[in-house]
Short mmCIF file of N, CA and C in Angstrom, two decimals:
data_model
loop_
_atom_site.label_atom_id
_atom_site.label_comp_id
_atom_site.label_asym_id
_atom_site.label_seq_id
_atom_site.Cartn_x
_atom_site.Cartn_y
_atom_site.Cartn_z
N MET A 1 11.68 -17.05 -64.92
CA MET A 1 12.18 -15.45 -65.19
C MET A 1 11.67 -15.13 -65.92
N LEU A 2 11.44 -13.60 -65.75
CA LEU A 2 11.20 -12.58 -66.65
C LEU A 2 11.86 -11.99 -67.32
N SER A 3 11.75 -11.88 -68.49
CA SER A 3 12.22 -11.43 -69.43
C SER A 3 11.88 -9.66 -69.77
N LEU A 4 12.71 -8.55 -69.28
CA LEU A 4 12.12 -7.52 -68.77
C LEU A 4 13.33 -7.09 -68.90
N PRO A 5 13.39 -5.58 -69.81
CA PRO A 5 15.10 -5.05 -69.87
C PRO A 5 14.96 -4.33 -68.33
N GLY A 6 16.36 -4.00 -67.46
CA GLY A 6 16.61 -3.32 -66.66
C GLY A 6 17.17 -4.49 -65.72
N GLU A 7 17.33 -3.64 -64.44
CA GLU A 7 17.51 -4.09 -62.99
C GLU A 7 16.99 -4.47 -62.24
N GLN A 8 17.10 -5.70 -61.35
CA GLN A 8 16.30 -6.47 -60.57
C GLN A 8 17.06 -6.61 -59.12
N PHE A 9 16.24 -6.62 -58.50
CA PHE A 9 16.53 -7.22 -57.00
C PHE A 9 15.79 -7.84 -56.60
N ILE A 10 16.30 -8.93 -56.08
CA ILE A 10 15.62 -10.02 -56.08
C ILE A 10 15.53 -10.26 -53.90
N GLU A 11 14.26 -10.14 -53.15
CA GLU A 11 14.47 -10.52 -52.05
C GLU A 11 13.58 -11.46 -52.05
N TRP A 12 13.38 -12.03 -50.86
CA TRP A 12 12.49 -13.14 -49.62
C TRP A 12 12.53 -14.32 -50.48
N GLY A 13 13.74 -14.55 -50.53
CA GLY A 13 14.43 -16.08 -51.05
C GLY A 13 13.54 -16.41 -52.96
N GLY A 14 13.36 -14.83 -53.42
CA GLY A 14 12.56 -15.20 -54.78
C GLY A 14 11.43 -14.45 -54.53
N ALA A 15 10.53 -14.73 -53.69
CA ALA A 15 9.56 -14.44 -53.82
C ALA A 15 9.12 -12.84 -54.15
N GLN A 16 10.02 -12.22 -53.74
CA GLN A 16 9.80 -10.62 -54.32
C GLN A 16 10.90 -9.83 -55.25
N ARG A 17 10.76 -9.23 -56.44
CA ARG A 17 11.10 -8.53 -56.85
C ARG A 17 11.09 -7.13 -57.49
N TRP A 18 12.20 -6.29 -57.13
CA TRP A 18 12.15 -4.84 -57.77
C TRP A 18 13.18 -4.79 -59.06
N TRP A 19 12.00 -3.98 -59.53
CA TRP A 19 12.81 -4.15 -61.04
C TRP A 19 12.89 -2.22 -61.24
N ARG A 20 13.72 -2.07 -61.90
CA ARG A 20 14.00 -0.79 -62.61
C ARG A 20 14.17 -0.79 -63.63
N THR A 21 12.93 -0.54 -64.62
CA THR A 21 13.12 -0.16 -65.86
C THR A 21 12.13 0.65 -66.65
N ALA A 22 12.75 1.03 -68.13
CA ALA A 22 12.37 1.71 -68.77
C ALA A 22 11.04 1.65 -69.21
N ALA A 23 10.46 -0.16 -69.26
CA ALA A 23 9.21 -0.83 -70.11
C ALA A 23 8.06 -0.09 -69.46
N GLN A 24 7.14 -0.13 -70.21
CA GLN A 24 5.61 0.27 -70.10
C GLN A 24 4.90 -0.22 -69.06
N PRO A 25 4.39 -0.07 -67.92
CA PRO A 25 3.67 -0.38 -66.77
C PRO A 25 2.59 -1.81 -67.49
N GLY A 26 2.47 -1.21 -68.48
CA GLY A 26 1.53 -2.65 -69.14
C GLY A 26 2.11 -4.15 -69.36
N ALA A 27 3.32 -3.78 -69.67
CA ALA A 27 4.52 -5.00 -70.51
C ALA A 27 4.60 -5.02 -68.99
N VAL A 28 4.93 -4.63 -68.26
CA VAL A 28 5.64 -5.25 -66.79
C VAL A 28 4.42 -6.20 -66.06
N ARG A 29 3.34 -5.34 -65.92
CA ARG A 29 2.01 -6.46 -65.37
C ARG A 29 1.81 -7.54 -66.11
N ASP A 30 1.97 -7.40 -67.61
CA ASP A 30 1.94 -8.77 -68.57
C ASP A 30 2.63 -9.64 -68.40
N ALA A 31 4.10 -9.22 -68.17
CA ALA A 31 5.28 -9.91 -67.80
C ALA A 31 5.01 -10.80 -66.12
N ALA A 32 4.36 -10.18 -65.23
CA ALA A 32 4.11 -10.54 -63.41
C ALA A 32 3.31 -11.81 -64.19
N ALA A 33 2.03 -11.22 -64.74
CA ALA A 33 0.97 -12.36 -64.94
C ALA A 33 1.16 -13.51 -65.23
N ARG A 34 2.04 -13.78 -66.60
CA ARG A 34 2.69 -14.66 -67.05
C ARG A 34 3.30 -15.77 -66.31
N ALA A 35 3.92 -14.91 -64.90
CA ALA A 35 4.58 -16.01 -64.02
C ALA A 35 3.86 -15.85 -62.90
N GLY A 36 2.58 -16.00 -63.17
CA GLY A 36 1.75 -15.77 -62.09
C GLY A 36 2.07 -15.29 -60.86
N GLY A 37 2.72 -13.87 -61.17
CA GLY A 37 2.28 -13.21 -60.14
C GLY A 37 1.69 -11.44 -60.44
N HIS A 38 2.23 -10.27 -59.88
CA HIS A 38 1.60 -9.12 -60.04
C HIS A 38 2.33 -7.65 -60.07
N ALA A 39 2.16 -7.00 -60.16
CA ALA A 39 3.03 -5.51 -60.27
C ALA A 39 2.60 -4.34 -59.93
N THR A 40 3.02 -3.75 -58.89
CA THR A 40 2.85 -2.69 -58.83
C THR A 40 3.60 -1.67 -58.59
N LEU A 41 3.29 0.10 -59.35
CA LEU A 41 4.10 0.64 -59.79
C LEU A 41 4.99 1.24 -58.18
N ILE A 42 5.88 1.48 -58.12
CA ILE A 42 6.38 2.35 -56.35
C ILE A 42 6.60 3.55 -56.81
N LYS A 43 7.81 3.78 -58.02
CA LYS A 43 7.80 5.17 -58.59
C LYS A 43 7.94 4.66 -59.79
N GLY A 44 7.73 6.38 -60.31
CA GLY A 44 7.94 6.53 -61.85
C GLY A 44 6.73 7.62 -61.97
N GLY A 45 7.28 8.22 -63.45
CA GLY A 45 6.59 9.34 -63.77
C GLY A 45 4.90 8.95 -64.10
N HIS A 46 4.79 7.68 -64.22
CA HIS A 46 3.35 7.24 -64.30
C HIS A 46 2.31 7.42 -63.24
N ARG A 47 1.55 7.92 -63.41
CA ARG A 47 0.72 7.82 -61.38
C ARG A 47 -0.57 7.22 -61.83
N SER A 48 -1.39 6.93 -63.20
CA SER A 48 -2.35 6.48 -63.22
C SER A 48 -2.62 4.74 -63.72
N GLY A 49 -2.85 3.97 -63.27
CA GLY A 49 -2.33 3.22 -63.08
C GLY A 49 -1.28 2.08 -61.98
N VAL A 50 -1.58 2.36 -61.09
CA VAL A 50 -0.25 1.86 -60.44
C VAL A 50 -0.37 0.78 -60.17
N PHE A 51 -1.81 0.35 -59.56
CA PHE A 51 -2.44 -0.80 -59.40
C PHE A 51 -2.51 -1.72 -60.65
N ALA A 52 -2.76 -3.06 -60.15
CA ALA A 52 -3.27 -4.04 -61.15
C ALA A 52 -4.78 -3.59 -61.31
N PRO A 53 -4.96 -3.51 -62.65
CA PRO A 53 -6.50 -3.51 -62.97
C PRO A 53 -7.35 -4.53 -62.08
N LEU A 54 -8.67 -3.89 -61.50
CA LEU A 54 -9.57 -5.06 -60.83
C LEU A 54 -10.29 -6.19 -61.80
N SER A 55 -10.30 -6.95 -61.44
CA SER A 55 -11.71 -7.98 -62.18
C SER A 55 -13.08 -6.87 -61.93
N PRO A 56 -14.17 -7.10 -62.13
CA PRO A 56 -15.30 -6.19 -62.47
C PRO A 56 -15.78 -6.92 -60.78
N VAL A 57 -15.30 -7.99 -60.30
CA VAL A 57 -16.01 -8.68 -59.29
C VAL A 57 -15.70 -7.38 -58.04
N LEU A 58 -14.39 -7.87 -58.19
CA LEU A 58 -13.11 -7.00 -57.28
C LEU A 58 -13.74 -5.30 -57.25
N MET A 59 -13.75 -4.75 -58.37
CA MET A 59 -14.12 -3.28 -58.56
C MET A 59 -15.64 -3.21 -58.08
N ARG A 60 -16.22 -3.69 -57.76
CA ARG A 60 -18.00 -3.60 -57.32
C ARG A 60 -17.74 -3.93 -55.90
N ALA A 61 -16.50 -4.70 -55.12
CA ALA A 61 -16.43 -5.24 -53.88
C ALA A 61 -15.63 -3.41 -52.98
N HIS A 62 -14.89 -2.88 -53.91
CA HIS A 62 -13.97 -1.76 -53.39
C HIS A 62 -14.94 -0.76 -53.84
N GLN A 63 -16.14 -0.48 -54.51
CA GLN A 63 -17.13 0.57 -54.99
C GLN A 63 -17.94 0.05 -53.67
N GLY A 64 -18.11 -0.72 -52.92
CA GLY A 64 -19.56 -0.95 -52.43
C GLY A 64 -18.44 -0.42 -50.78
N LEU A 65 -17.30 -1.39 -50.29
CA LEU A 65 -16.16 -0.72 -49.30
C LEU A 65 -16.49 0.86 -49.22
N LYS A 66 -15.89 1.27 -50.04
CA LYS A 66 -16.12 2.86 -50.44
C LYS A 66 -17.38 3.56 -50.00
N GLN A 67 -18.34 3.32 -50.65
CA GLN A 67 -19.67 3.69 -49.99
C GLN A 67 -19.86 3.56 -48.79
N ALA A 68 -19.61 2.45 -48.11
CA ALA A 68 -19.53 2.33 -46.78
C ALA A 68 -19.15 3.22 -46.03
N PHE A 69 -17.60 2.87 -46.52
CA PHE A 69 -16.62 4.06 -45.31
C PHE A 69 -16.31 5.64 -45.97
N ASP A 70 -16.91 5.62 -46.86
CA ASP A 70 -16.62 7.18 -47.77
C ASP A 70 -17.84 7.66 -48.05
N PRO A 71 -18.79 7.35 -48.06
CA PRO A 71 -20.16 7.89 -48.67
C PRO A 71 -20.27 9.16 -49.22
N ALA A 72 -19.17 10.51 -48.94
CA ALA A 72 -19.33 11.53 -49.37
C ALA A 72 -18.07 11.85 -50.43
N ARG A 73 -17.32 10.43 -50.21
CA ARG A 73 -16.09 10.13 -50.97
C ARG A 73 -15.30 11.64 -50.89
N ILE A 74 -14.87 11.93 -50.11
CA ILE A 74 -13.94 12.65 -49.53
C ILE A 74 -12.32 12.35 -49.12
N PHE A 75 -12.36 11.26 -49.07
CA PHE A 75 -11.08 10.98 -48.64
C PHE A 75 -10.16 9.73 -49.90
N ASN A 76 -9.17 11.01 -50.67
CA ASN A 76 -8.21 10.35 -51.59
C ASN A 76 -9.02 10.02 -52.65
N PRO A 77 -10.01 10.45 -53.18
CA PRO A 77 -10.67 10.44 -54.44
C PRO A 77 -9.70 10.06 -55.27
N GLY A 78 -9.85 8.80 -55.74
CA GLY A 78 -8.88 7.93 -57.24
C GLY A 78 -7.70 8.07 -56.56
N ARG A 79 -7.17 7.58 -55.76
CA ARG A 79 -6.18 7.51 -55.11
C ARG A 79 -5.73 5.91 -55.41
N LEU A 80 -6.30 5.30 -55.48
CA LEU A 80 -6.24 3.79 -56.10
C LEU A 80 -6.79 3.29 -57.22
N TYR A 81 -7.98 3.65 -57.41
CA TYR A 81 -8.32 3.69 -58.79
C TYR A 81 -9.26 4.61 -59.28
N GLN A 82 -9.35 5.00 -60.38
CA GLN A 82 -10.10 6.14 -60.42
C GLN A 82 -11.76 6.05 -60.69
N GLY A 83 -12.59 6.43 -60.14
CA GLY A 83 -13.91 6.62 -59.82
C GLY A 83 -14.02 5.90 -58.71
N LEU A 84 -13.00 5.67 -57.66
CA LEU A 84 -13.70 5.49 -56.67
C LEU A 84 -13.22 6.82 -55.63
#
């Protein structure tokens, strides 16, 4: 059970939770990580940090893919992660 303020809707037999909360994105991600999951911001005022931060290894993989498929860096720069 996650201890976050707000309303939740559980679907997929408890495998996915939607949460409406005033909690900061970092607090939500920390709570999800403690429960063995992750969190993605779907809608809200925060536009940076929508996705959970990547480990250095995964960030290098993302950078390599970006370089391979978008060397001119014209497709949605910074959309998923800052610097990509």
